[in-house]
mmCIF file of C-alpha atoms in Angstrom:
data_model
loop_
_atom_site.group_PDB
_atom_site.id
_atom_site.type_symbol
_atom_site.label_atom_id
_atom_site.label_comp_id
_atom_site.label_asym_id
_atom_site.label_seq_id
_atom_site.Cartn_x
_atom_site.Cartn_y
_atom_site.Cartn_z
ATOM 1 C CA SER T 730 13.966 -109.300 -207.883
ATOM 2 C CA PRO T 731 15.052 -112.514 -206.316
ATOM 3 C CA GLN T 732 14.558 -110.784 -203.025
ATOM 4 C CA ASP T 733 10.966 -109.761 -203.838
ATOM 5 C CA ARG T 734 10.049 -113.288 -204.944
ATOM 6 C CA ALA T 735 11.521 -114.756 -201.658
ATOM 7 C CA SER T 736 9.602 -111.871 -199.595
ATOM 8 C CA ALA T 737 6.502 -112.727 -201.393
ATOM 9 C CA ALA T 738 6.764 -116.277 -200.956
ATOM 10 C CA ARG T 739 7.320 -116.201 -197.271
ATOM 11 C CA ASP T 740 4.114 -113.958 -196.946
ATOM 12 C CA LEU T 741 2.371 -116.723 -198.679
ATOM 13 C CA GLU T 742 4.003 -119.642 -197.170
ATOM 14 C CA PRO T 743 1.472 -120.515 -194.589
ATOM 15 C CA LEU T 744 -1.312 -120.511 -197.484
ATOM 16 C CA LEU T 745 0.814 -122.031 -199.859
ATOM 17 C CA GLU T 746 1.415 -125.473 -197.200
ATOM 18 C CA ARG T 747 -2.272 -125.383 -196.336
ATOM 19 C CA SER T 748 -3.292 -125.379 -200.220
ATOM 20 C CA LEU T 749 -0.694 -128.068 -201.127
ATOM 21 C CA ALA T 750 -1.450 -130.376 -198.460
ATOM 22 C CA HIS T 751 -5.330 -130.155 -199.283
ATOM 23 C CA ILE T 752 -4.775 -130.602 -203.305
ATOM 24 C CA ARG T 753 -2.400 -133.609 -202.664
ATOM 25 C CA ASP T 754 -5.040 -135.125 -200.065
ATOM 26 C CA LEU T 755 -8.021 -134.226 -202.855
ATOM 27 C CA THR T 756 -5.937 -135.672 -205.506
ATOM 28 C CA ASP T 757 -4.576 -138.706 -203.862
ATOM 29 C CA ASP T 758 -0.931 -137.071 -204.340
ATOM 30 C CA GLY T 759 -1.902 -136.573 -207.700
ATOM 31 C CA THR T 760 -3.059 -139.895 -208.696
ATOM 32 C CA THR T 761 -6.695 -139.267 -209.091
ATOM 33 C CA LEU T 762 -9.423 -136.581 -210.047
ATOM 34 C CA PRO T 763 -10.968 -134.603 -207.204
ATOM 35 C CA PRO T 764 -14.286 -135.743 -205.969
ATOM 36 C CA PRO T 765 -17.208 -133.399 -207.339
ATOM 37 C CA SER T 766 -17.458 -129.925 -206.244
ATOM 38 C CA PRO T 767 -18.657 -126.629 -207.245
ATOM 39 C CA ASP T 768 -16.531 -124.596 -209.333
ATOM 40 C CA TYR T 769 -16.676 -121.260 -210.617
ATOM 41 C CA TRP T 770 -20.037 -121.772 -212.068
ATOM 42 C CA GLU T 771 -20.921 -121.824 -208.306
ATOM 43 C CA VAL T 772 -23.314 -124.555 -208.702
ATOM 44 C CA GLU T 773 -23.930 -127.913 -207.136
ATOM 45 C CA THR T 774 -22.772 -130.567 -208.896
ATOM 46 C CA SER T 775 -22.703 -134.525 -208.695
ATOM 47 C CA LYS T 776 -20.020 -134.846 -211.590
ATOM 48 C CA GLN T 777 -16.628 -134.150 -211.671
ATOM 49 C CA THR T 778 -15.629 -131.094 -213.875
ATOM 50 C CA LEU T 779 -12.606 -129.480 -215.825
ATOM 51 C CA GLY T 780 -13.439 -126.383 -214.061
ATOM 52 C CA THR T 781 -12.106 -127.653 -210.661
ATOM 53 C CA SER T 782 -9.568 -130.292 -211.884
ATOM 54 C CA ALA T 783 -7.791 -128.052 -214.084
ATOM 55 C CA PRO T 784 -6.997 -125.007 -211.484
ATOM 56 C CA LEU T 785 -5.752 -127.499 -208.882
ATOM 57 C CA LEU T 786 -3.490 -128.360 -211.923
ATOM 58 C CA MET T 787 -2.644 -125.106 -212.264
ATOM 59 C CA ALA T 788 -1.737 -124.638 -208.378
ATOM 60 C CA LEU T 789 0.355 -127.759 -208.538
ATOM 61 C CA ALA T 790 2.398 -126.542 -211.546
ATOM 62 C CA ALA T 791 2.843 -123.399 -210.197
ATOM 63 C CA SER T 792 3.954 -123.876 -206.837
ATOM 64 C CA PRO T 793 7.749 -125.424 -207.129
ATOM 65 C CA PRO T 794 8.999 -121.841 -208.000
ATOM 66 C CA ALA T 795 7.555 -120.494 -204.727
ATOM 67 C CA LEU T 796 8.900 -123.430 -202.821
ATOM 68 C CA ASP T 797 12.356 -122.626 -204.381
ATOM 69 C CA ALA T 798 12.086 -119.024 -203.503
ATOM 70 C CA LEU T 799 11.632 -120.335 -199.975
ATOM 71 C CA GLY T 800 14.551 -122.444 -200.134
ATOM 72 C CA ASP T 801 13.061 -125.692 -199.737
ATOM 73 C CA ALA T 802 14.220 -127.353 -203.172
ATOM 74 C CA ARG T 803 13.220 -131.105 -202.093
ATOM 75 C CA ALA T 804 9.843 -130.050 -201.494
ATOM 76 C CA ALA T 805 9.655 -128.217 -204.761
ATOM 77 C CA ARG T 806 11.252 -131.404 -206.395
ATOM 78 C CA GLU T 807 8.145 -133.714 -205.128
ATOM 79 C CA VAL T 808 5.439 -131.183 -205.848
ATOM 80 C CA ALA T 809 6.828 -131.039 -209.391
ATOM 81 C CA THR T 810 6.662 -134.882 -209.780
ATOM 82 C CA VAL T 811 2.648 -134.637 -208.309
ATOM 83 C CA ALA T 812 2.299 -131.978 -210.703
ATOM 84 C CA VAL T 813 3.283 -134.124 -213.964
ATOM 85 C CA THR T 814 1.471 -137.120 -212.470
ATOM 86 C CA PHE T 815 -1.416 -134.967 -212.359
ATOM 87 C CA ASP T 816 -1.173 -133.489 -215.608
ATOM 88 C CA ASP T 817 -1.358 -136.920 -216.899
ATOM 89 C CA VAL T 818 -4.572 -137.827 -215.199
ATOM 90 C CA VAL T 819 -6.299 -134.828 -216.129
ATOM 91 C CA HIS T 820 -5.682 -135.276 -219.981
ATOM 92 C CA ASP T 821 -6.114 -139.288 -219.839
ATOM 93 C CA GLU T 822 -9.579 -138.219 -218.074
ATOM 94 C CA PHE T 823 -11.074 -135.629 -220.302
ATOM 95 C CA ALA T 824 -9.647 -136.343 -223.589
ATOM 96 C CA PRO T 825 -10.204 -136.219 -226.280
ATOM 97 C CA VAL T 826 -13.149 -133.774 -225.926
ATOM 98 C CA TYR T 827 -12.239 -131.643 -222.663
ATOM 99 C CA GLY T 828 -15.558 -131.184 -221.846
ATOM 100 C CA ARG T 829 -17.128 -129.432 -218.813
ATOM 101 C CA TYR T 830 -17.925 -132.912 -217.195
ATOM 102 C CA LEU T 831 -15.897 -135.892 -217.182
ATOM 103 C CA GLY T 832 -17.225 -137.788 -220.220
ATOM 104 C CA GLY T 833 -19.430 -134.942 -221.571
ATOM 105 C CA SER T 834 -19.420 -132.699 -224.649
ATOM 106 C CA SER T 835 -20.226 -129.541 -223.209
ATOM 107 C CA VAL T 836 -17.211 -126.696 -223.947
ATOM 108 C CA ASP T 837 -16.421 -124.600 -220.843
ATOM 109 C CA THR T 838 -14.221 -121.785 -220.284
ATOM 110 C CA ALA T 839 -12.033 -124.033 -218.101
ATOM 111 C CA VAL T 840 -10.306 -125.576 -221.442
ATOM 112 C CA ALA T 841 -8.281 -122.326 -221.036
ATOM 113 C CA PHE T 842 -7.070 -123.313 -217.890
ATOM 114 C CA LEU T 843 -4.872 -126.154 -219.937
ATOM 115 C CA LEU T 844 -3.102 -123.550 -221.928
ATOM 116 C CA PRO T 845 -0.072 -120.709 -221.611
ATOM 117 C CA PRO T 846 -0.087 -118.753 -219.163
ATOM 118 C CA PHE T 847 -2.094 -120.819 -216.949
ATOM 119 C CA LEU T 848 0.139 -123.600 -217.027
ATOM 120 C CA PRO T 849 3.887 -123.158 -217.615
ATOM 121 C CA VAL T 850 4.029 -124.991 -221.297
ATOM 122 C CA THR T 851 4.556 -123.431 -224.673
ATOM 123 C CA ALA T 852 2.059 -123.506 -227.168
ATOM 124 C CA ASP T 853 4.067 -126.377 -228.988
ATOM 125 C CA GLU T 854 3.798 -128.696 -226.014
ATOM 126 C CA VAL T 855 -0.045 -128.095 -225.621
ATOM 127 C CA PRO T 856 -1.966 -131.322 -226.932
ATOM 128 C CA ARG T 857 -3.637 -131.145 -230.150
ATOM 129 C CA ALA T 858 -7.147 -132.100 -228.610
ATOM 130 C CA VAL T 859 -6.955 -129.368 -226.422
ATOM 131 C CA LEU T 860 -6.291 -126.871 -229.081
ATOM 132 C CA ASN T 861 -9.239 -128.173 -231.062
ATOM 133 C CA ALA T 862 -11.605 -127.702 -228.325
ATOM 134 C CA TRP T 863 -9.974 -124.408 -227.382
ATOM 135 C CA ASP T 864 -10.368 -123.409 -231.338
ATOM 136 C CA ALA T 865 -14.248 -124.655 -231.412
ATOM 137 C CA ALA T 866 -15.124 -122.602 -227.926
ATOM 138 C CA PRO T 867 -15.935 -119.089 -229.418
ATOM 139 C CA GLY T 868 -18.262 -120.292 -231.658
ATOM 140 C CA ARG T 869 -20.216 -122.286 -229.379
ATOM 141 C CA MET T 870 -20.098 -119.974 -226.414
ATOM 142 C CA ALA T 871 -20.699 -116.900 -228.236
ATOM 143 C CA ARG T 872 -23.411 -114.535 -227.073
ATOM 144 C CA PRO T 873 -25.349 -111.660 -228.923
ATOM 145 C CA GLY T 874 -23.452 -108.968 -226.985
ATOM 146 C CA GLY T 875 -20.416 -110.161 -228.601
ATOM 147 C CA GLY T 876 -18.487 -111.874 -225.638
ATOM 148 C CA LEU T 877 -18.979 -115.386 -224.508
ATOM 149 C CA ALA T 878 -21.007 -117.146 -222.196
ATOM 150 C CA PRO T 879 -19.283 -119.612 -219.352
ATOM 151 C CA GLY T 880 -19.803 -122.690 -221.301
ATOM 152 C CA THR T 881 -22.157 -124.354 -223.984
ATOM 153 C CA SER T 882 -24.444 -125.733 -221.536
ATOM 154 C CA TRP T 883 -24.702 -122.172 -219.668
ATOM 155 C CA LYS T 884 -28.395 -120.895 -220.065
ATOM 156 C CA ARG T 885 -29.581 -119.171 -223.361
ATOM 157 C CA ASP T 886 -30.022 -115.615 -221.834
ATOM 158 C CA GLY T 887 -28.216 -113.717 -224.168
ATOM 159 C CA ILE T 888 -25.689 -112.517 -221.524
ATOM 160 C CA SER T 889 -21.997 -112.533 -221.942
ATOM 161 C CA TRP T 890 -19.670 -112.624 -219.234
ATOM 162 C CA THR T 891 -16.483 -110.594 -218.670
ATOM 163 C CA PRO T 892 -14.725 -113.504 -216.825
ATOM 164 C CA THR T 893 -14.894 -115.870 -219.583
ATOM 165 C CA THR T 894 -14.195 -113.178 -222.448
ATOM 166 C CA SER T 895 -11.019 -112.024 -220.329
ATOM 167 C CA VAL T 896 -9.707 -115.683 -219.923
ATOM 168 C CA PHE T 897 -9.971 -116.295 -223.489
ATOM 169 C CA ALA T 898 -7.928 -112.730 -224.021
ATOM 170 C CA LEU T 899 -5.033 -114.185 -221.720
ATOM 171 C CA ALA T 900 -4.932 -117.555 -223.167
ATOM 172 C CA SER T 901 -4.692 -116.302 -226.945
ATOM 173 C CA ALA T 902 -1.687 -113.772 -225.505
ATOM 174 C CA GLY T 903 -0.203 -116.878 -223.988
ATOM 175 C CA LEU T 904 -0.534 -118.793 -227.040
ATOM 176 C CA GLY T 905 0.759 -115.971 -229.198
ATOM 177 C CA ASP T 906 -2.435 -115.221 -230.974
ATOM 178 C CA GLU T 907 -1.866 -111.351 -230.517
ATOM 179 C CA THR T 908 -4.772 -110.490 -232.903
ATOM 180 C CA GLY T 909 -7.154 -112.644 -231.050
ATOM 181 C CA ALA T 910 -5.787 -111.238 -227.589
ATOM 182 C CA VAL T 911 -6.509 -107.645 -228.945
ATOM 183 C CA ARG T 912 -10.066 -108.388 -230.691
ATOM 184 C CA TRP T 913 -11.229 -110.066 -227.236
ATOM 185 C CA LEU T 914 -9.643 -106.714 -225.224
ATOM 186 C CA THR T 915 -11.664 -104.486 -227.490
ATOM 187 C CA TRP T 916 -14.556 -106.380 -227.086
ATOM 188 C CA LEU T 917 -14.066 -105.424 -223.062
ATOM 189 C CA ASP T 918 -13.013 -101.883 -223.613
ATOM 190 C CA ASP T 919 -16.095 -100.924 -225.733
ATOM 191 C CA HIS T 920 -18.182 -102.297 -223.394
ATOM 192 C CA ARG T 921 -16.895 -100.572 -220.196
ATOM 193 C CA THR T 922 -19.725 -98.610 -217.637
ATOM 194 C CA THR T 923 -19.638 -95.192 -218.036
ATOM 195 C CA LEU T 924 -16.936 -94.907 -215.319
ATOM 196 C CA GLY T 925 -14.732 -96.976 -217.181
ATOM 197 C CA SER T 926 -14.876 -100.257 -214.820
ATOM 198 C CA ILE T 927 -15.272 -103.597 -216.483
ATOM 199 C CA PRO T 928 -18.554 -105.257 -215.439
ATOM 200 C CA GLU T 929 -19.160 -108.781 -214.919
ATOM 201 C CA LYS T 930 -21.908 -108.966 -217.678
ATOM 202 C CA VAL T 931 -23.036 -107.556 -220.676
ATOM 203 C CA LEU T 932 -26.487 -107.705 -221.920
ATOM 204 C CA PHE T 933 -27.767 -108.946 -225.528
ATOM 205 C CA ASP T 934 -27.765 -105.474 -226.553
ATOM 206 C CA GLY T 935 -24.032 -104.689 -225.435
ATOM 207 C CA SER T 936 -25.126 -102.849 -222.028
ATOM 208 C CA PRO T 937 -22.952 -103.447 -218.909
ATOM 209 C CA ALA T 938 -24.764 -105.074 -216.096
ATOM 210 C CA GLN T 939 -23.975 -106.623 -212.501
ATOM 211 C CA LEU T 940 -20.592 -105.871 -210.423
ATOM 212 C CA ALA T 941 -18.287 -103.215 -211.484
ATOM 213 C CA PRO T 942 -15.309 -103.121 -211.399
ATOM 214 C CA LEU T 943 -14.918 -106.945 -211.413
ATOM 215 C CA ALA T 944 -11.263 -107.942 -209.882
ATOM 216 C CA TRP T 945 -11.463 -111.238 -212.129
ATOM 217 C CA SER T 946 -11.646 -109.947 -215.212
ATOM 218 C CA SER T 947 -9.884 -106.547 -214.398
ATOM 219 C CA ALA T 948 -6.384 -108.677 -213.530
ATOM 220 C CA ASN T 949 -6.881 -110.967 -216.797
ATOM 221 C CA VAL T 950 -7.005 -107.810 -218.934
ATOM 222 C CA LEU T 951 -3.602 -106.544 -217.116
ATOM 223 C CA LEU T 952 -2.069 -109.958 -217.332
ATOM 224 C CA THR T 953 -2.962 -109.973 -220.879
ATOM 225 C CA LEU T 954 -1.481 -106.401 -221.637
ATOM 226 C CA VAL T 955 1.918 -107.672 -220.064
ATOM 227 C CA LEU T 956 2.073 -110.704 -221.965
ATOM 228 C CA LEU T 957 1.254 -108.290 -225.134
ATOM 229 C CA ASP T 958 3.920 -106.033 -224.217
ATOM 230 C CA GLU T 959 6.482 -108.870 -223.544
ATOM 231 C CA ALA T 960 5.962 -109.827 -227.203
ATOM 232 C CA GLU T 961 6.552 -106.270 -228.539
ATOM 233 C CA ALA T 962 9.395 -106.015 -226.414
ATOM 234 C CA GLY T 963 10.961 -109.402 -228.062
ATOM 235 C CA ARG T 964 10.338 -108.183 -230.870
ATOM 236 C CA GLY T 965 12.404 -104.974 -230.538
#
């Protein structure tokens, strides 16, 4: 309800304000990419990555509704303008390949962050080059266990990662590809631990490994199910 949204926005207001201020500082109000920084790969890098830039774009694009819920329409309009500017920068800099590194060709999980529902766009509004990179990614990131690695330049150890695989399930649902979403969800379901949790990794032989339950993967699965339910309700 609007009341619940306003209450949640008020609880998050300090975090929202600090985060927006930092993002705007890092990107000079959306006019440039942020400096090189570790992303979800958790490794040092001297190069700018899509895995850092795309999440900042996600944050900028998602902030105006929260600011509106706080009753700050002026700030919402201002941040929306910054988001549009930064969207242009990200696409101008990473197109047409949308590789992990600026100017590189290594496909990465982060290409999904330029798709719905990570960004408030429809499938028809996604640039063709992004869709091309997305379509090519599973074949290049596939691992023997049936899931995906974080990117094509990830070490060839045969391990599938559920965060990436579940991200692809969510983006598939966001694009309206229900068959693809269900395929990734089924794989995740088939490779849970004996207690039913989603692990962080799946080994080459299909065995679950490492941390379980993994909150990121679990959240992606739940969000994917919500989108699939909404699509089913829309047809009804």
